[in-house]
Structure formats: structure tokens, C-alpha cells
CSV table of N, CA and C in Angstrom, one decimal:
chain,number,residue,atom,x,y,z
H,8,PHE,N,123.7,0.9,-57.3
H,8,PHE,CA,123.6,-0.2,-58.1
H,8,PHE,C,122.9,-1.4,-57.7
H,9,ARG,N,121.8,-1.4,-56.8
H,9,ARG,CA,121.1,-2.4,-56.3
H,9,ARG,C,120.0,-2.7,-57.7
H,10,HIS,N,119.9,-1.6,-58.3
H,10,HIS,CA,118.6,-1.7,-59.4
H,10,HIS,C,119.2,-2.4,-60.8
H,11,VAL,N,120.6,-2.4,-60.8
H,11,VAL,CA,121.2,-3.0,-62.1
H,11,VAL,C,121.7,-4.6,-61.7
H,12,ILE,N,122.0,-4.8,-60.4
H,12,ILE,CA,122.6,-6.1,-60.2
H,12,ILE,C,121.6,-7.1,-60.7
H,13,ALA,N,120.5,-7.4,-60.7
H,13,ALA,CA,119.6,-8.4,-60.9
H,13,ALA,C,119.8,-8.6,-62.3
H,14,PRO,N,119.5,-7.4,-63.3
H,14,PRO,CA,119.4,-7.6,-64.6
H,14,PRO,C,120.9,-8.0,-65.3
H,15,LEU,N,122.0,-7.5,-64.6
H,15,LEU,CA,123.2,-7.9,-65.1
H,15,LEU,C,123.4,-9.4,-64.9
H,16,ALA,N,123.1,-9.9,-63.5
H,16,ALA,CA,123.3,-11.2,-63.4
H,16,ALA,C,122.4,-11.9,-64.3
H,17,ASP,N,121.3,-11.6,-64.4
H,17,ASP,CA,120.4,-12.4,-65.2
H,17,ASP,C,120.9,-12.5,-66.7
H,18,ALA,N,121.6,-11.6,-67.0
H,18,ALA,CA,122.2,-11.4,-68.5
H,18,ALA,C,123.6,-12.5,-68.5
H,19,GLY,N,124.1,-13.2,-67.3
H,19,GLY,CA,125.2,-13.9,-67.4
H,19,GLY,C,126.5,-13.3,-66.7
H,20,TYR,N,126.5,-12.1,-66.0
H,20,TYR,CA,127.5,-11.6,-65.6
H,20,TYR,C,127.6,-12.0,-64.2
H,21,ARG,N,129.0,-11.8,-63.8
H,21,ARG,CA,129.3,-12.3,-62.2
H,21,ARG,C,129.0,-10.6,-61.7
H,22,ILE,N,128.2,-10.6,-60.7
H,22,ILE,CA,128.4,-8.9,-60.2
H,22,ILE,C,129.1,-9.1,-58.7
H,23,ILE,N,129.8,-8.3,-58.5
H,23,ILE,CA,130.7,-8.0,-57.0
H,23,ILE,C,130.6,-6.7,-56.9
H,24,ALA,N,129.8,-6.2,-55.7
H,24,ALA,CA,129.4,-5.0,-55.6
H,24,ALA,C,129.9,-4.8,-54.0
H,25,PRO,N,131.3,-4.5,-53.9
H,25,PRO,CA,131.7,-4.2,-52.3
H,25,PRO,C,131.5,-2.7,-51.9
H,26,ASP,N,131.3,-2.9,-50.5
H,26,ASP,CA,131.4,-1.2,-50.2
H,26,ASP,C,132.9,-1.0,-49.8
H,27,CYS,N,133.5,0.0,-50.5
H,27,CYS,CA,134.5,0.4,-50.1
H,27,CYS,C,135.2,1.0,-48.9
H,28,ARG,N,136.3,0.7,-48.4
H,28,ARG,CA,136.5,1.0,-46.6
H,28,ARG,C,135.9,2.6,-46.5
H,29,GLY,N,135.1,2.6,-45.4
H,29,GLY,CA,134.8,3.8,-45.3
H,29,GLY,C,133.3,4.2,-45.9
H,30,ALA,N,132.8,3.2,-46.6
H,30,ALA,CA,131.4,3.5,-47.2
H,30,ALA,C,130.7,2.5,-46.6
H,31,GLY,N,129.4,2.7,-46.8
H,31,GLY,CA,128.4,1.7,-46.5
H,31,GLY,C,128.3,1.3,-45.2
H,32,PHE,N,128.4,0.0,-45.1
H,32,PHE,CA,128.7,-0.6,-44.1
H,32,PHE,C,129.6,-1.3,-43.5
H,33,SER,N,131.2,-0.9,-44.6
H,33,SER,CA,132.2,-1.4,-44.3
H,33,SER,C,132.9,-0.7,-42.9
H,34,SER,N,134.1,-1.2,-42.6
H,34,SER,CA,134.8,-0.4,-41.5
H,34,SER,C,135.3,0.6,-41.8
H,35,LYS,N,135.6,1.6,-41.1
H,35,LYS,CA,136.1,2.8,-41.3
H,35,LYS,C,137.4,3.1,-40.4
H,36,PRO,N,138.8,2.3,-41.4
H,36,PRO,CA,140.0,2.7,-40.5
H,36,PRO,C,140.6,4.0,-40.6
H,37,ALA,N,141.6,4.4,-39.8
H,37,ALA,CA,141.9,5.6,-39.6
H,37,ALA,C,142.8,6.1,-40.8
H,38,SER,N,143.1,5.1,-41.5
H,38,SER,CA,144.1,5.4,-42.6
H,38,SER,C,143.7,4.6,-43.9
H,39,ASN,N,144.8,5.0,-44.9
H,39,ASN,CA,144.8,3.9,-46.1
H,39,ASN,C,143.3,4.4,-46.9
H,40,PHE,N,142.9,5.6,-47.2
H,40,PHE,CA,141.8,6.1,-48.0
H,40,PHE,C,142.4,6.6,-49.3
H,41,THR,N,143.6,6.6,-49.9
H,41,THR,CA,144.1,7.0,-50.9
H,41,THR,C,143.2,5.9,-52.0
H,42,LYS,N,143.1,6.6,-53.2
H,42,LYS,CA,142.5,5.7,-54.0
H,42,LYS,C,143.3,4.5,-54.7
H,43,SER,N,144.8,4.7,-54.7
H,43,SER,CA,145.4,3.6,-54.9
H,43,SER,C,145.5,2.6,-53.8
H,44,ALA,N,145.3,2.9,-52.6
H,44,ALA,CA,145.1,1.8,-51.4
H,44,ALA,C,143.9,1.1,-51.8
H,45,MET,N,142.8,2.0,-51.9
H,45,MET,CA,141.8,1.4,-52.3
H,45,MET,C,141.5,0.4,-53.5
H,46,ALA,N,142.2,0.8,-54.5
H,46,ALA,CA,142.1,0.0,-55.8
H,46,ALA,C,142.8,-1.4,-55.1
H,47,HIS,N,144.0,-1.1,-54.6
H,47,HIS,CA,144.8,-2.4,-54.1
H,47,HIS,C,143.7,-3.2,-53.5
H,48,GLY,N,142.6,-2.9,-52.7
H,48,GLY,CA,141.8,-3.7,-52.1
H,48,GLY,C,140.8,-4.4,-52.8
H,49,ILE,N,140.3,-3.8,-53.9
H,49,ILE,CA,139.8,-4.0,-54.8
H,49,ILE,C,140.3,-5.5,-55.5
H,50,LEU,N,141.5,-5.1,-56.1
H,50,LEU,CA,142.7,-6.3,-56.5
H,50,LEU,C,142.6,-7.5,-55.7
H,51,GLN,N,142.8,-7.3,-54.1
H,51,GLN,CA,142.7,-8.3,-53.4
H,51,GLN,C,141.6,-9.3,-53.2
H,52,LEU,N,140.4,-8.5,-53.5
H,52,LEU,CA,139.2,-9.1,-53.4
H,52,LEU,C,138.8,-9.7,-54.6
H,53,LEU,N,139.3,-9.2,-55.7
H,53,LEU,CA,139.4,-10.1,-56.8
H,53,LEU,C,140.3,-11.5,-57.0
H,54,ASN,N,141.2,-11.2,-56.5
H,54,ASN,CA,142.2,-12.6,-56.0
H,54,ASN,C,142.0,-13.5,-55.1
H,55,THR,N,141.0,-13.0,-54.1
H,55,THR,CA,140.7,-13.8,-53.0
H,55,THR,C,139.4,-14.6,-53.7
H,56,LEU,N,138.8,-14.1,-54.5
H,56,LEU,CA,137.7,-14.6,-55.0
H,56,LEU,C,138.0,-15.6,-56.4
H,57,GLY,N,139.2,-15.6,-56.5
H,57,GLY,CA,139.8,-16.4,-57.9
H,57,GLY,C,139.4,-16.0,-59.0
H,58,THR,N,139.1,-14.7,-59.3
H,58,THR,CA,138.9,-14.1,-60.5
H,58,THR,C,140.2,-14.0,-61.5
H,59,THR,N,140.5,-14.4,-62.5
H,59,THR,CA,141.8,-14.4,-63.3
H,59,THR,C,141.5,-13.6,-64.6
H,60,GLU,N,140.3,-13.6,-65.1
H,60,GLU,CA,140.3,-13.1,-66.4
H,60,GLU,C,139.7,-11.5,-66.1
H,61,PRO,N,140.2,-10.5,-67.1
H,61,PRO,CA,140.1,-9.3,-66.9
H,61,PRO,C,138.4,-9.1,-66.5
H,62,VAL,N,138.2,-8.1,-65.9
H,62,VAL,CA,136.7,-7.6,-65.4
H,62,VAL,C,136.4,-6.2,-66.0
H,63,HIS,N,135.0,-6.1,-66.2
H,63,HIS,CA,134.4,-5.0,-66.2
H,63,HIS,C,134.4,-4.0,-64.8
H,64,VAL,N,134.7,-3.0,-65.0
H,64,VAL,CA,134.8,-1.9,-63.6
H,64,VAL,C,133.8,-0.9,-63.8
H,65,VAL,N,132.8,-0.9,-63.0
H,65,VAL,CA,132.0,0.3,-62.9
H,65,VAL,C,132.0,1.0,-61.6
H,66,GLY,N,132.3,2.3,-61.8
H,66,GLY,CA,132.7,3.3,-60.5
H,66,GLY,C,131.8,4.4,-60.6
H,67,HIS,N,131.3,5.0,-59.5
H,67,HIS,CA,130.3,6.0,-59.6
H,67,HIS,C,131.0,6.9,-58.3
H,68,ASP,N,130.9,8.6,-58.7
H,68,ASP,CA,131.5,9.2,-57.7
H,68,ASP,C,132.9,8.9,-57.2
H,69,ILE,N,133.3,8.8,-56.1
H,69,ILE,CA,134.5,8.5,-55.5
H,69,ILE,C,134.9,7.0,-56.2
H,70,GLY,N,133.7,6.1,-56.2
H,70,GLY,CA,134.1,4.8,-57.0
H,70,GLY,C,134.5,4.9,-58.4
H,71,ALA,N,134.4,5.7,-59.1
H,71,ALA,CA,135.1,6.2,-60.3
H,71,ALA,C,136.5,6.5,-60.3
H,72,MET,N,137.0,7.3,-59.3
H,72,MET,CA,138.2,7.5,-59.1
H,72,MET,C,139.0,6.1,-58.6
H,73,ILE,N,138.7,5.4,-57.8
H,73,ILE,CA,139.0,4.2,-57.6
H,73,ILE,C,139.1,2.9,-58.8
H,74,ALA,N,138.1,3.2,-59.6
H,74,ALA,CA,137.9,2.1,-60.7
H,74,ALA,C,139.2,2.8,-61.8
H,75,TYR,N,139.4,4.1,-61.7
H,75,TYR,CA,140.4,4.7,-62.7
H,75,TYR,C,141.8,3.8,-62.5
H,76,ALA,N,142.0,4.2,-60.5
H,76,ALA,CA,143.4,3.8,-60.3
H,76,ALA,C,143.5,2.4,-60.2
H,77,LEU,N,142.4,1.6,-60.3
H,77,LEU,CA,142.7,0.2,-60.5
H,77,LEU,C,143.1,-0.1,-62.0
H,78,ALA,N,142.1,0.5,-62.7
H,78,ALA,CA,142.6,0.1,-64.4
H,78,ALA,C,144.1,0.7,-64.7
H,79,SER,N,144.3,2.0,-64.2
H,79,SER,CA,145.8,2.3,-64.5
H,79,SER,C,146.7,1.9,-63.8
H,80,ARG,N,146.8,0.9,-62.6
H,80,ARG,CA,147.7,0.3,-62.0
H,80,ARG,C,147.9,-1.2,-62.6
H,81,HIS,N,146.7,-1.5,-63.0
H,81,HIS,CA,146.8,-3.2,-63.3
H,81,HIS,C,145.8,-3.4,-64.4
H,82,PRO,N,146.3,-2.8,-65.6
H,82,PRO,CA,145.5,-2.9,-66.8
H,82,PRO,C,145.1,-4.1,-67.3
H,83,SER,N,146.1,-5.3,-66.9
H,83,SER,CA,146.0,-6.5,-67.8
H,83,SER,C,144.8,-7.2,-66.8
H,84,ARG,N,144.1,-6.7,-65.6
H,84,ARG,CA,143.1,-7.3,-64.8
H,84,ARG,C,141.8,-6.8,-65.3
H,85,ILE,N,141.8,-5.6,-66.2
H,85,ILE,CA,140.5,-4.8,-66.5
H,85,ILE,C,140.2,-5.0,-68.1
H,86,ALA,N,138.9,-5.4,-68.2
H,86,ALA,CA,138.5,-5.5,-69.5
H,86,ALA,C,137.8,-4.1,-70.2
H,87,SER,N,137.3,-3.4,-69.1
H,87,SER,CA,136.5,-1.9,-69.2
H,87,SER,C,136.6,-1.4,-68.2
H,88,VAL,N,136.1,0.0,-68.2
H,88,VAL,CA,136.0,1.0,-67.1
H,88,VAL,C,134.9,1.6,-67.5
H,89,ALA,N,133.8,2.0,-66.3
H,89,ALA,CA,132.8,2.9,-67.1
H,89,ALA,C,132.5,3.7,-65.7
């Protein structure tokens, strides 16, 4: 996503690109790797950041499954999923 963050931000979007647990530089806990648990973590992040309007979610590979889990469990918080 590093190649699309700047153009999207320049277009006026707020970009949040977290490493999901166990990926990238994030911690690697022994449990809670279900897609619904990881989606709940994204929801908590949105809440912590004070994001109240529906968001556009983009997920790739495993992230797509997390994006779907987030959208299917919290549809009022999601504007679109790609």
C-alpha cells in the first residue's frame, strides 16, 4: 500500500494503514488470529482514532478476509469494501 498512500492522501482521504496482529512489525500474540478478532481490532482502532463516519476499507490477501469480517459484522461503520 505504500505506493498508493500519498496519492490517496493528496486526494483528500485520511489513510490508516495498520499492520494487523502477527503481520509486519506488529506483535505476534499466541492467540486471537481469527478474522473476526482481527476485525474487532480494526474497529477498536477506528474508535480510538475518533473515526465516526463510515470508512472505505481496502484489504489484500488475508486483509481482504479481515475487511469482509469487519464489514459483515459492523455494516454501519463501513462505506465500501475493496
